[in-house]
Coordinates of C-alpha atoms in Angstrom, one line a residue:
M1 CA 15.4 141.5 -102.9
E2 CA 16.0 144.6 -101.4
A3 CA 13.4 143.7 -98.5
L4 CA 15.1 140.2 -98.0
T5 CA 18.6 142.2 -97.7
Q6 CA 17.3 144.7 -95.4
R7 CA 15.8 141.9 -93.0
T8 CA 19.1 140.1 -93.3
E9 CA 20.9 143.0 -92.1
F10 CA 18.5 143.4 -89.2
L11 CA 19.3 140.0 -88.1
R12 CA 22.6 140.5 -88.2
E13 CA 22.4 143.5 -86.2
S14 CA 20.2 141.8 -83.8
L15 CA 22.5 138.9 -83.4
E16 CA 25.8 141.3 -82.6
K17 CA 23.6 142.9 -79.5
S18 CA 22.7 139.4 -78.4
K19 CA 26.4 138.8 -78.3
I20 CA 27.2 141.5 -76.2
L21 CA 24.6 141.2 -73.9
T22 CA 25.7 137.8 -73.3
E23 CA 29.2 138.4 -72.6
T24 CA 28.3 141.1 -69.8
M25 CA 26.0 138.8 -68.5
V26 CA 28.6 136.1 -68.4
A27 CA 31.3 138.6 -67.0
K28 CA 28.8 139.5 -64.5
L29 CA 28.1 135.8 -63.1
G30 CA 31.6 134.9 -63.1
S31 CA 32.0 138.0 -60.6
F32 CA 29.1 136.4 -58.2
D33 CA 31.0 133.2 -58.4
S34 CA 34.2 134.7 -57.3
R35 CA 32.1 136.3 -54.4
L36 CA 30.3 133.3 -53.2
S37 CA 33.7 131.5 -53.2
A38 CA 35.1 134.1 -50.7
L39 CA 31.8 134.2 -48.5
D40 CA 32.0 130.2 -48.4
S41 CA 35.5 130.7 -47.2
A42 CA 34.4 133.0 -44.4
M43 CA 31.3 130.9 -43.4
R44 CA 33.1 127.5 -43.1
P45 CA 35.0 128.2 -39.5
I46 CA 31.8 129.4 -38.4
Q47 CA 29.7 126.3 -39.5
A48 CA 32.6 124.3 -37.7
R49 CA 32.1 126.2 -34.5
T50 CA 28.4 125.7 -34.9
H51 CA 28.5 121.8 -35.4
A52 CA 31.1 121.4 -32.4
V53 CA 28.3 123.3 -30.2
R54 CA 25.8 121.4 -31.3
T55 CA 27.1 118.1 -30.8
A56 CA 28.6 119.0 -27.3
H57 CA 25.2 120.0 -26.3
E58 CA 23.6 116.5 -27.4
N59 CA 26.5 114.9 -25.2
I60 CA 25.8 116.5 -22.3
D61 CA 21.9 115.7 -22.5
K62 CA 22.9 112.0 -23.2
T63 CA 25.4 112.2 -20.2
L64 CA 22.6 113.8 -17.9
R65 CA 20.1 111.3 -19.1
S66 CA 22.4 108.4 -18.1
A67 CA 23.2 110.3 -14.9
D68 CA 19.7 110.4 -14.3
V69 CA 18.8 106.8 -15.0
I70 CA 21.8 105.8 -12.5
L71 CA 20.7 108.2 -9.8
S72 CA 17.1 106.4 -10.1
Q73 CA 18.8 103.1 -9.8
F74 CA 20.7 104.2 -6.6
D75 CA 17.3 105.8 -5.4
K76 CA 15.5 102.5 -5.8
T77 CA 18.2 100.9 -3.9
H78 CA 17.9 103.3 -1.4
E79 CA 14.3 103.2 -1.0
A80 CA 14.2 99.3 -1.1
E81 CA 17.3 98.9 1.7
K82 CA 15.0 100.8 3.8
I83 CA 12.3 98.6 3.6
I84 CA 14.1 95.9 3.4
M85 CA 16.1 96.4 6.7
R86 CA 13.1 97.1 8.6
G87 CA 12.1 93.6 7.5
P88 CA 9.1 92.2 6.1
N89 CA 7.0 91.7 9.5
E90 CA 5.8 95.4 9.3
D91 CA 4.5 95.4 5.7
L92 CA 5.2 91.8 3.7
K93 CA 3.6 92.9 0.7
G94 CA 5.8 96.1 0.5
Y95 CA 8.5 94.1 1.4
L96 CA 8.1 91.9 -1.2
E97 CA 7.8 94.9 -3.9
A98 CA 11.1 96.2 -2.6
V99 CA 12.7 93.1 -3.3
D100 CA 11.4 93.2 -7.0
K101 CA 12.7 96.8 -7.1
L102 CA 16.1 95.5 -6.2
R103 CA 16.4 92.8 -8.2
S104 CA 15.7 94.9 -11.1
V105 CA 18.2 97.4 -10.4
A106 CA 20.6 93.9 -10.1
R107 CA 19.7 93.3 -13.7
F108 CA 20.4 96.7 -14.8
F109 CA 23.8 96.9 -13.3
S110 CA 24.4 93.1 -14.5
S111 CA 23.4 94.2 -18.1
N112 CA 25.8 97.5 -18.1
K113 CA 29.4 96.1 -17.9
S114 CA 30.5 99.8 -17.7
Y115 CA 29.5 100.4 -14.4
K116 CA 31.9 99.4 -11.4
S117 CA 31.1 96.0 -10.1
S118 CA 31.3 97.3 -6.5
D119 CA 27.8 98.9 -7.3
L120 CA 26.3 95.2 -8.3
S121 CA 28.0 93.6 -5.2
N122 CA 26.3 95.9 -3.2
V123 CA 23.3 95.4 -4.4
N124 CA 23.9 91.7 -4.5
S125 CA 24.7 91.9 -1.1
L126 CA 21.5 93.7 -0.2
L127 CA 19.4 91.2 -2.3
A128 CA 21.1 88.6 -0.3
K129 CA 20.0 89.6 2.8
A130 CA 16.5 90.2 1.5
I131 CA 16.3 86.7 0.3
S132 CA 17.5 85.5 3.7
K133 CA 14.8 87.5 5.2
M134 CA 12.3 86.2 3.0
E135 CA 13.1 83.0 3.8
N136 CA 12.8 83.3 7.2
E137 CA 9.3 85.1 6.7
F138 CA 8.2 82.2 4.4
Q139 CA 9.3 79.8 7.4
R140 CA 7.6 81.7 10.0
Q141 CA 4.3 82.4 7.7
I142 CA 3.9 78.6 6.4
T143 CA 4.6 77.3 9.9
S144 CA 2.2 79.7 11.9
R145 CA -0.7 79.2 9.4
S146 CA -0.1 75.1 8.8
K147 CA -2.5 73.7 11.8
A148 CA -3.8 70.3 11.9
V149 CA -7.4 69.9 10.9
D150 CA -10.0 69.0 13.4
P151 CA -11.9 65.7 12.8
D152 CA -15.1 67.3 13.4
K153 CA -14.5 69.9 10.3
L154 CA -13.2 67.0 8.4
F155 CA -16.7 64.9 9.2
D156 CA -18.3 67.9 8.2
C157 CA -16.5 67.9 5.0
L158 CA -17.9 64.5 4.0
P159 CA -21.3 63.4 2.5
S160 CA -24.0 63.6 5.2
S161 CA -24.5 59.5 4.7
L162 CA -20.8 59.0 5.8
R163 CA -20.8 61.5 9.0
P164 CA -20.9 59.7 11.9
S165 CA -24.1 60.3 14.2
S166 CA -25.9 58.3 16.7
E167 CA -27.9 56.5 14.5
S168 CA -24.3 55.2 12.5
P169 CA -23.5 52.0 12.4
S170 CA -20.8 51.1 15.0
H171 CA -18.5 49.7 12.7
P172 CA -16.9 52.7 10.4
S173 CA -16.7 50.7 7.2
E174 CA -20.4 50.1 7.4
T175 CA -21.1 53.3 6.1
G176 CA -18.5 53.2 3.4
K177 CA -20.5 50.1 2.1
N178 CA -23.7 51.6 1.2
L179 CA -21.7 53.7 -1.4
T180 CA -19.8 51.0 -2.6
N181 CA -22.4 48.2 -2.8
G182 CA -25.5 47.8 -5.2
N183 CA -26.7 51.6 -5.6
L184 CA -23.1 52.7 -6.2
S185 CA -24.2 55.1 -9.4
E186 CA -27.2 56.2 -7.4
K187 CA -25.2 57.2 -4.2
Q188 CA -22.7 58.9 -6.3
E189 CA -24.8 61.7 -7.3
V190 CA -25.3 62.8 -3.8
A191 CA -21.9 61.7 -2.4
V192 CA -20.1 65.3 -2.3
Y193 CA -16.9 65.9 -0.7
T194 CA -15.9 69.2 0.1
P195 CA -11.8 69.3 1.1
P196 CA -11.2 71.5 4.1
T197 CA -9.3 74.9 3.9
L198 CA -5.9 74.4 4.9
I199 CA -5.1 77.9 5.2
D200 CA -7.0 81.0 5.3
P201 CA -7.3 81.9 1.4
R202 CA -6.1 85.6 2.0
F203 CA -2.9 84.9 3.1
V204 CA -2.4 82.3 0.1
P205 CA -1.4 85.0 -2.7
L206 CA 1.5 86.2 -0.3
L207 CA 2.7 82.9 0.7
S208 CA 2.7 82.2 -3.3
K209 CA 4.9 85.4 -4.1
L210 CA 7.5 84.4 -1.3
A211 CA 7.9 81.2 -2.6
Q212 CA 8.0 82.3 -6.4
Q213 CA 10.8 84.8 -4.9
L214 CA 12.6 82.2 -3.2
V215 CA 12.1 80.5 -6.5
Q216 CA 13.6 82.9 -8.5
A217 CA 16.7 83.5 -6.0
G218 CA 17.8 79.8 -6.8
H219 CA 16.6 78.6 -3.0
H220 CA 14.4 75.9 -4.7
A221 CA 15.8 73.4 -1.9
Q222 CA 15.4 75.7 0.7
C223 CA 11.7 76.6 -0.3
L224 CA 10.6 72.7 -0.7
K225 CA 12.1 72.2 3.0
L226 CA 10.4 74.6 4.7
Y227 CA 7.2 74.0 3.0
R228 CA 7.2 70.4 3.5
D229 CA 8.4 70.4 7.2
A230 CA 5.5 72.8 7.9
R231 CA 2.8 71.1 5.7
A232 CA 3.6 67.5 6.4
S233 CA 3.7 68.0 10.0
A234 CA 0.3 69.6 10.1
L235 CA -1.0 66.6 7.7
E236 CA 0.6 63.8 10.2
M237 CA -1.3 65.4 13.0
S238 CA -4.7 65.8 11.5
L239 CA -4.7 61.8 10.7
K240 CA -2.9 61.1 13.9
N241 CA -5.9 63.2 15.7
L242 CA -8.4 61.5 13.6
G243 CA -7.0 58.0 15.2
V244 CA -4.4 56.8 12.4
E245 CA -1.7 54.8 14.0
K246 CA 1.6 53.9 12.6
L247 CA 1.4 50.1 13.3
S248 CA 4.3 47.2 12.1
K249 CA 3.5 44.2 10.3
E250 CA 4.4 42.3 13.3
E251 CA 2.0 44.4 15.3
V252 CA -0.8 43.7 13.3
Q253 CA 0.1 39.9 13.1
K254 CA 0.3 40.0 16.7
M255 CA -3.5 41.7 17.1
Q256 CA -6.7 39.6 18.3
W257 CA -9.2 39.3 15.4
E258 CA -11.9 41.6 17.2
S259 CA -9.4 44.6 17.6
L260 CA -7.8 44.2 14.1
E261 CA -11.4 43.7 12.6
A262 CA -12.2 47.2 14.2
K263 CA -9.0 48.9 13.2
I264 CA -9.7 47.5 9.6
G265 CA -12.9 49.1 9.6
N266 CA -11.5 52.6 10.8
W267 CA -8.5 52.4 8.5
I268 CA -11.1 52.2 5.3
H269 CA -12.9 55.6 6.7
F270 CA -9.5 56.9 7.3
M271 CA -8.5 56.0 3.8
R272 CA -11.5 57.5 2.3
I273 CA -10.8 61.0 4.3
A274 CA -7.2 60.9 3.7
V275 CA -7.8 60.7 -0.1
K276 CA -10.7 62.7 -0.6
L277 CA -10.5 65.6 1.8
L278 CA -6.6 65.9 3.4
F279 CA -4.4 65.1 0.3
A280 CA -7.0 66.6 -2.2
A281 CA -6.5 69.7 0.1
E282 CA -3.0 69.6 -0.1
R283 CA -3.0 69.4 -3.8
Q284 CA -4.9 72.4 -4.2
L285 CA -3.0 74.4 -1.8
C286 CA 0.3 73.1 -3.5
N287 CA -1.3 74.2 -6.7
K288 CA -1.9 77.8 -5.5
I289 CA 1.1 78.4 -3.7
F290 CA 3.5 77.2 -6.4
E291 CA 1.6 78.0 -9.2
G292 CA 3.7 78.1 -12.3
V293 CA 6.3 76.1 -10.9
D294 CA 5.0 72.7 -11.9
S295 CA 8.3 70.6 -11.3
L296 CA 8.2 72.2 -7.8
K297 CA 4.5 71.7 -7.1
D298 CA 4.5 68.1 -7.7
E299 CA 8.0 67.7 -5.6
C300 CA 6.5 69.3 -2.8
F301 CA 3.0 67.8 -2.6
A302 CA 4.8 64.7 -3.1
E303 CA 7.4 65.2 -0.3
V304 CA 4.4 66.8 2.1
T305 CA 2.0 63.3 1.7
S306 CA 4.5 60.6 1.2
N307 CA 4.7 59.5 4.9
S308 CA 1.1 59.6 5.3
L309 CA 0.2 57.8 2.6
S310 CA 3.1 55.3 3.5
V311 CA 1.3 55.0 7.0
L312 CA -1.8 54.1 5.5
L313 CA -0.7 52.0 2.9
S314 CA 1.6 50.0 5.2
F315 CA -1.3 48.7 7.4
G316 CA -3.4 47.4 4.3
E317 CA -0.1 45.9 3.0
A318 CA 0.5 44.3 6.5
V319 CA -3.2 42.9 6.7
A320 CA -2.9 41.4 2.9
K321 CA 0.2 39.9 4.2
S322 CA -1.1 38.5 7.4
K323 CA -2.3 35.0 8.0
R324 CA -5.0 34.2 5.9
S325 CA -8.5 33.2 7.6
P326 CA -12.1 33.0 6.4
E327 CA -13.6 35.3 8.3
K328 CA -11.1 37.8 6.8
L329 CA -12.3 37.9 3.4
F330 CA -15.1 40.0 3.8
V331 CA -12.7 42.9 5.3
L332 CA -10.3 42.3 2.4
L333 CA -13.0 42.8 0.0
D334 CA -13.9 45.6 2.1
M335 CA -10.3 47.1 1.9
Y336 CA -9.9 46.2 -2.1
E337 CA -13.4 48.2 -2.8
I338 CA -12.0 51.2 -1.1
M339 CA -8.6 50.9 -2.9
R340 CA -10.8 50.6 -6.3
E341 CA -13.4 53.5 -5.4
L342 CA -10.2 55.9 -4.4
Q343 CA -8.5 54.5 -7.6
P344 CA -9.8 57.6 -9.7
D345 CA -9.0 60.3 -7.3
I346 CA -5.4 58.9 -6.5
E347 CA -4.6 59.1 -10.4
V348 CA -5.8 63.0 -10.3
I349 CA -4.4 63.9 -7.1
F350 CA -0.8 62.2 -7.2
E351 CA 0.0 62.7 -10.9
G352 CA 3.5 63.7 -12.2
K353 CA 6.7 62.2 -12.1
A354 CA 7.3 63.0 -8.5
C355 CA 4.2 61.1 -7.6
R356 CA 4.2 57.9 -9.9
E357 CA 5.7 55.6 -7.1
M358 CA 3.3 56.6 -4.6
Q359 CA 0.2 56.5 -7.2
E360 CA 2.1 52.8 -8.2
S361 CA 2.0 51.9 -4.3
A362 CA -1.6 52.3 -3.8
L363 CA -2.6 50.1 -6.9
T364 CA 0.0 47.3 -6.0
L365 CA -2.0 47.2 -2.9
A366 CA -5.1 47.1 -4.3
K367 CA -3.7 44.1 -6.4
R368 CA -2.3 42.3 -3.5
L369 CA -5.8 42.6 -1.6
A370 CA -7.5 41.3 -4.6
Q371 CA -4.9 38.4 -5.0
T372 CA -5.1 37.6 -0.8
A373 CA -9.1 37.7 -1.0
Q374 CA -9.2 35.4 -3.9
E375 CA -6.7 32.9 -2.0
T376 CA -8.8 33.1 1.3
F377 CA -11.9 31.7 -1.2
T378 CA -9.9 28.7 -2.1
D379 CA -8.9 28.5 1.7
F380 CA -12.3 28.6 2.8
E381 CA -13.9 26.0 0.4
E382 CA -11.1 23.5 1.5
A383 CA -11.6 24.6 5.1
V384 CA -15.5 23.9 5.0
E385 CA -14.6 20.6 3.1
K386 CA -12.4 19.4 5.5
D387 CA -13.9 20.9 8.9
A388 CA -13.1 18.2 11.4
T389 CA -15.1 19.5 14.1
K390 CA -16.3 16.3 16.1
T391 CA -18.9 18.1 18.0
T392 CA -22.4 17.3 17.0
V393 CA -25.5 19.2 17.3
A394 CA -27.3 16.5 19.8
D395 CA -30.9 17.5 18.5
G396 CA -30.4 17.2 15.0
T397 CA -30.8 20.9 14.2
V398 CA -29.0 23.1 11.9
H399 CA -25.2 22.6 12.6
P400 CA -23.4 26.1 13.2
L401 CA -20.8 25.2 10.4
T402 CA -24.0 25.2 8.1
S403 CA -25.4 28.7 9.3
Y404 CA -21.9 29.7 9.1
V405 CA -21.7 28.9 5.6
I406 CA -24.5 30.2 4.5
N407 CA -24.2 33.5 6.1
Y408 CA -20.6 33.4 4.2
V409 CA -22.3 33.0 1.0
K410 CA -25.1 35.3 1.8
F411 CA -22.5 38.0 2.3
L412 CA -20.5 37.2 -0.3
F413 CA -23.5 38.4 -2.6
D414 CA -23.2 41.6 -0.9
Y415 CA -20.2 42.0 -2.7
Q416 CA -21.4 41.1 -6.2
S417 CA -19.8 43.9 -8.1
T418 CA -16.4 44.0 -5.9
L419 CA -16.0 40.0 -6.6
K420 CA -16.8 40.8 -10.4
Q421 CA -14.3 43.4 -10.4
L422 CA -11.7 41.2 -8.4
F423 CA -11.9 38.5 -10.8
Q424 CA -11.5 40.7 -13.5
E425 CA -8.2 41.7 -11.9
F426 CA -7.0 37.9 -13.1
G427 CA -8.1 38.1 -16.7
T428 CA -11.7 37.5 -16.5
S429 CA -14.0 39.0 -18.7
G430 CA -17.6 40.5 -17.4
D431 CA -19.4 37.8 -18.4
E432 CA -17.2 35.2 -17.2
S433 CA -17.1 36.8 -14.1
N434 CA -20.7 36.0 -13.4
S435 CA -20.4 32.4 -14.4
Q436 CA -17.1 32.4 -11.9
L437 CA -18.8 33.6 -8.9
A438 CA -21.8 30.9 -9.5
T439 CA -19.1 28.1 -9.6
V440 CA -17.0 29.4 -6.7
T441 CA -20.5 29.5 -4.8
M442 CA -21.6 25.8 -6.1
R443 CA -18.5 24.7 -4.8
I444 CA -18.6 25.8 -1.2
M445 CA -22.1 24.4 -1.5
Q446 CA -20.9 21.2 -2.4
A447 CA -17.9 21.4 0.3
L448 CA -20.6 22.1 2.9
Q449 CA -23.0 19.1 1.9
T450 CA -19.9 16.8 1.6
N451 CA -18.7 17.7 5.0
L452 CA -22.6 17.2 6.7
D453 CA -22.6 14.1 5.0
A454 CA -19.3 13.1 7.2
K455 CA -20.8 14.7 10.3
S456 CA -24.0 13.0 10.0
K457 CA -22.3 9.5 10.6
Q458 CA -21.4 10.8 13.9
Y459 CA -25.0 9.9 15.2
K460 CA -25.7 6.4 16.4
D461 CA -29.5 6.7 15.6
Q462 CA -29.9 6.5 12.1
A463 CA -33.3 8.1 11.9
L464 CA -31.4 11.4 13.7
T465 CA -28.7 11.0 10.9
Y466 CA -31.5 11.6 8.5
L467 CA -33.1 14.3 10.4
F468 CA -30.0 16.1 10.6
L469 CA -29.3 16.3 7.0
M470 CA -32.6 17.2 6.4
N471 CA -32.7 20.0 8.6
N472 CA -29.2 21.3 7.2
I473 CA -30.4 20.6 3.6
H474 CA -33.5 22.4 3.9
Y475 CA -32.0 25.5 5.5
M476 CA -29.5 25.6 2.7
V477 CA -32.4 25.7 0.3
R478 CA -34.7 28.0 2.0
S479 CA -31.7 30.5 2.6
V480 CA -30.7 30.3 -1.1
R481 CA -34.4 31.0 -2.0
R482 CA -34.4 33.9 0.1
S483 CA -31.4 35.5 -1.1
E484 CA -29.9 36.9 -4.3
A485 CA -27.9 33.5 -4.8
K486 CA -31.0 32.0 -6.2
D487 CA -30.8 33.7 -9.5
L488 CA -27.0 32.7 -9.6
L489 CA -27.3 29.0 -8.5
G490 CA -30.7 28.8 -10.7
D491 CA -33.9 26.7 -10.2
D492 CA -32.2 23.5 -11.1
W493 CA -30.0 23.7 -7.9
I494 CA -32.9 24.8 -6.0
Q495 CA -35.3 21.6 -7.4
R496 CA -32.5 19.1 -6.9
H497 CA -31.8 20.2 -3.0
R498 CA -35.6 20.1 -2.5
R499 CA -35.7 16.7 -3.5
I500 CA -32.9 15.9 -1.2
V501 CA -34.9 17.1 1.7
Q502 CA -37.7 15.2 0.9
Q503 CA -35.4 11.9 0.4
N504 CA -34.0 12.6 4.2
A505 CA -37.5 12.9 5.6
N506 CA -38.9 10.1 4.0
Q507 CA -36.0 8.1 5.1
Y508 CA -36.3 9.5 8.6
R509 CA -39.7 8.0 8.8
R510 CA -39.1 4.9 7.4
V511 CA -36.4 4.5 9.7
A512 CA -38.0 6.0 13.0
W513 CA -41.1 4.7 12.7
A514 CA -40.6 1.1 11.2
K515 CA -40.6 -0.9 14.4
V516 CA -43.9 1.1 15.8
L517 CA -46.0 0.6 12.7
Q518 CA -44.7 -3.5 12.6
C519 CA -46.4 -3.4 16.0
I520 CA -49.6 -2.2 14.9
S521 CA -49.5 -4.3 11.7
A522 CA -51.9 -7.4 11.1
Q523 CA -48.9 -9.0 9.3
G524 CA -48.3 -12.1 11.6
L525 CA -51.3 -11.9 13.4
T526 CA -54.0 -13.7 11.4
S527 CA -54.4 -16.9 9.3
S528 CA -55.5 -16.9 6.0
G529 CA -58.6 -18.3 6.7
G530 CA -59.2 -17.0 10.1
T531 CA -63.0 -15.5 10.4
G532 CA -64.5 -15.3 13.8
V533 CA -63.4 -13.4 16.8
G534 CA -62.7 -15.6 19.8
E535 CA -60.5 -16.9 22.3
S536 CA -58.2 -16.9 19.6
G537 CA -58.8 -13.2 18.5
S538 CA -59.8 -11.7 15.2
G539 CA -59.1 -14.0 12.5
G540 CA -57.2 -16.3 14.9
A541 CA -55.1 -13.7 16.1
S542 CA -54.0 -14.8 19.8
R543 CA -54.9 -12.7 22.1
A544 CA -51.2 -13.1 24.1
L545 CA -49.6 -11.7 21.0
I546 CA -52.1 -8.8 20.7
K547 CA -51.4 -7.8 24.0
D548 CA -47.8 -8.2 23.2
R549 CA -48.1 -6.1 20.1
F550 CA -49.8 -3.4 22.2
R551 CA -47.3 -3.7 24.9
S552 CA -44.3 -3.4 22.3
F553 CA -46.2 -0.5 20.8
N554 CA -46.5 1.7 24.1
I555 CA -42.9 1.0 24.8
Q556 CA -41.6 2.4 21.5
I557 CA -43.8 5.0 21.2
E558 CA -42.8 6.3 24.6
E559 CA -39.3 5.9 23.6
L560 CA -40.0 7.9 20.7
Y561 CA -41.8 10.6 22.2
Q562 CA -39.2 10.9 25.0
R563 CA -36.2 11.1 22.4
Q564 CA -37.9 13.0 19.6
C565 CA -39.3 15.6 21.7
Q566 CA -35.8 16.6 22.4
W567 CA -35.2 16.6 18.6
T568 CA -35.3 19.7 16.8
V569 CA -37.1 20.6 13.6
P570 CA -36.3 24.3 13.8
D571 CA -38.4 25.5 10.6
P572 CA -42.1 25.6 11.7
E573 CA -43.2 24.4 8.1
L574 CA -40.7 21.6 8.0
R575 CA -41.9 20.5 11.5
E576 CA -45.5 20.7 10.9
S577 CA -44.9 18.8 7.6
L578 CA -43.1 16.0 9.2
R579 CA -45.7 15.6 12.0
L580 CA -48.1 15.3 9.4
A581 CA -46.4 12.7 7.4
V582 CA -45.9 10.8 10.4
A583 CA -49.2 11.2 11.9
E584 CA -50.9 10.3 8.2
V585 CA -49.4 6.8 8.4
L586 CA -49.5 6.4 12.2
L587 CA -52.8 7.2 13.2
P588 CA -55.0 5.6 10.5
A589 CA -52.7 2.2 10.9
Y590 CA -53.3 2.7 14.6
R591 CA -57.1 3.0 14.4
S592 CA -57.6 0.3 12.4
F593 CA -55.4 -2.1 14.6
I594 CA -57.6 -1.1 17.6
K595 CA -60.6 -1.4 15.6
R596 CA -59.8 -4.8 14.7
F597 CA -57.8 -5.9 17.7
G598 CA -58.8 -4.2 20.4
P599 CA -62.0 -6.0 21.4
L600 CA -59.6 -9.2 22.5
V601 CA -58.0 -6.4 24.9
E602 CA -60.8 -4.8 26.0
N603 CA -62.6 -8.0 27.1
S604 CA -59.6 -8.7 29.3
K605 CA -58.3 -7.9 32.9
N606 CA -56.9 -4.3 33.1
P607 CA -57.2 -3.5 29.3
Q608 CA -56.0 0.1 30.0
K609 CA -52.6 -1.6 30.4
Y610 CA -52.4 -2.5 26.9
I611 CA -54.3 0.0 25.1
K612 CA -53.1 3.1 27.1
Y613 CA -53.6 5.6 23.9
T614 CA -56.3 6.8 21.8
A615 CA -55.6 8.0 18.4
E616 CA -56.1 11.9 19.5
D617 CA -53.5 10.9 22.5
L618 CA -51.0 10.0 19.6
E619 CA -51.9 13.1 17.6
K620 CA -51.4 15.4 20.7
M621 CA -48.0 13.6 21.4
L622 CA -46.8 13.9 17.8
G623 CA -47.7 17.8 18.4
E624 CA -44.7 17.8 20.8
F625 CA -42.3 16.0 18.6
F626 CA -39.0 18.2 17.3
E627 CA -39.5 21.0 19.7
G628 CA -35.9 20.6 21.0
K629 CA -36.9 20.6 24.7
A630 CA -35.3 18.8 27.7
A631 CA -36.0 15.3 28.6
V632 CA -39.8 15.0 29.0
E633 CA -42.1 12.5 30.2
V634 CA -45.1 10.8 28.5
R635 CA -48.2 12.6 28.9
R636 CA -51.5 11.3 28.9

């Protein structure tokens, strides 16, 4: 217990000491707080002054920075003004950069309303002067660099097969036909068109920059007008130098066919050059100069090319609307061909809303040419059937109408692919177009045959009627067999008409030689029971009657010789075949007649008066038939 008491007393003393120490510490800390408060009160004015100084410095720095920015804008304006006042002639690139600087200054003052409006007004005034000078420079540059393209340079841009040369066909459209008929796909592989360079590529970027500056300044209309005036004038002059003429519908209709045909041939050549070279080059140039300004790009191109395309298409329209005639069919097909050939190019080059009307005009012309060509087909068929030419071919040879129509049909087959396309324009399918071409051809041939039948009736000599029909139908058959028409018309048509040729040949032989053969026939000369040869002749034949037969034979063979040597069978094989057919009947009959009845005449006075010709003489005479000679005398 004592120990516990002692410990308790010790603890009590310790706590008392701790209390005294705590109170002493609290008293000291309280004095520190009082001192800190006093110090804080003393420092507060100093802190306020320091903050004010710091804020003032920040404001000064900000003001200085703003001043620097403003001063830099004025410096930019001053620098740009010096360049702008000198104009763009000396340094166009530097001038354009100065305008860009000036435009950025204008944007700066526009976006900061706190600056004086006079500052912005001064900049805008200077910018307006810059734009005006730039507009003048754009006009000067685009005008001075827009020159007509020399025709020789254009010809160099064509594929080699289309370039004029001493060996080239005189008709300009003929070279074009090589690419539009038959081996088109094969030719296209080498038909490379290289549009000419209209403006030196070194100057195109600067022109583009000028155009963009004008557009940014809101001068769309002025830019378009300046570009159109310069480029349209150069394009029209290029076409004029090439030979393109502006002809009215009335002028085209009054033109003689030979002149019109030549102009159509040239037009086909001009269309190809215009679309594939000049218009393509104008589109490329327009795209580069107005890059990024699509609406103006299409509109400018349309404005530049509109008049030139209109001049070209108006000539085609005038031809399509002119009076139809058979000879125009092939030039119409040539024109239709070139429009179909160029259609894909036109769709690409004249793309965009601004060019839509021009694209449609080209398509309309192609359809109108197709329609006129089809109507000309019908006209031709009717003209052939109703051809009322009274002129006959005196020698029975091939009539000019026949050769004209056959050549016409043969030319049609040079246009097979075009005709199929033409028929498809009016809803005919690919397979049906072949059939339609065959039908049209057969109708034309039938119309010709009908007309030939009518013309053959003009001959007074029926033998010449059959010779005429034989010659003309044979010419038709031979021409078909040697042309592509053979596959279209078929073997049945050929065999049928060959039989007609043979029938007319047989009819000629029957009509022309019936009387001659009757003279050397034993019919009517012998009695049924006659056997001996005496005064009365062989088999009871009268010598006088025999003489009369020989006399009639001689007269008729001489008349036939004189007349039919002037007739013509132009085909050598047919001519020889016809002579042989006559000889096979005439010569055996004549030899037989002489052998049987000749002795009666030979024993009489002047026998050569009656037996004037030997079989060999007749054979030689037949060898001169159908040569189309002038009037001849009988040769012994």
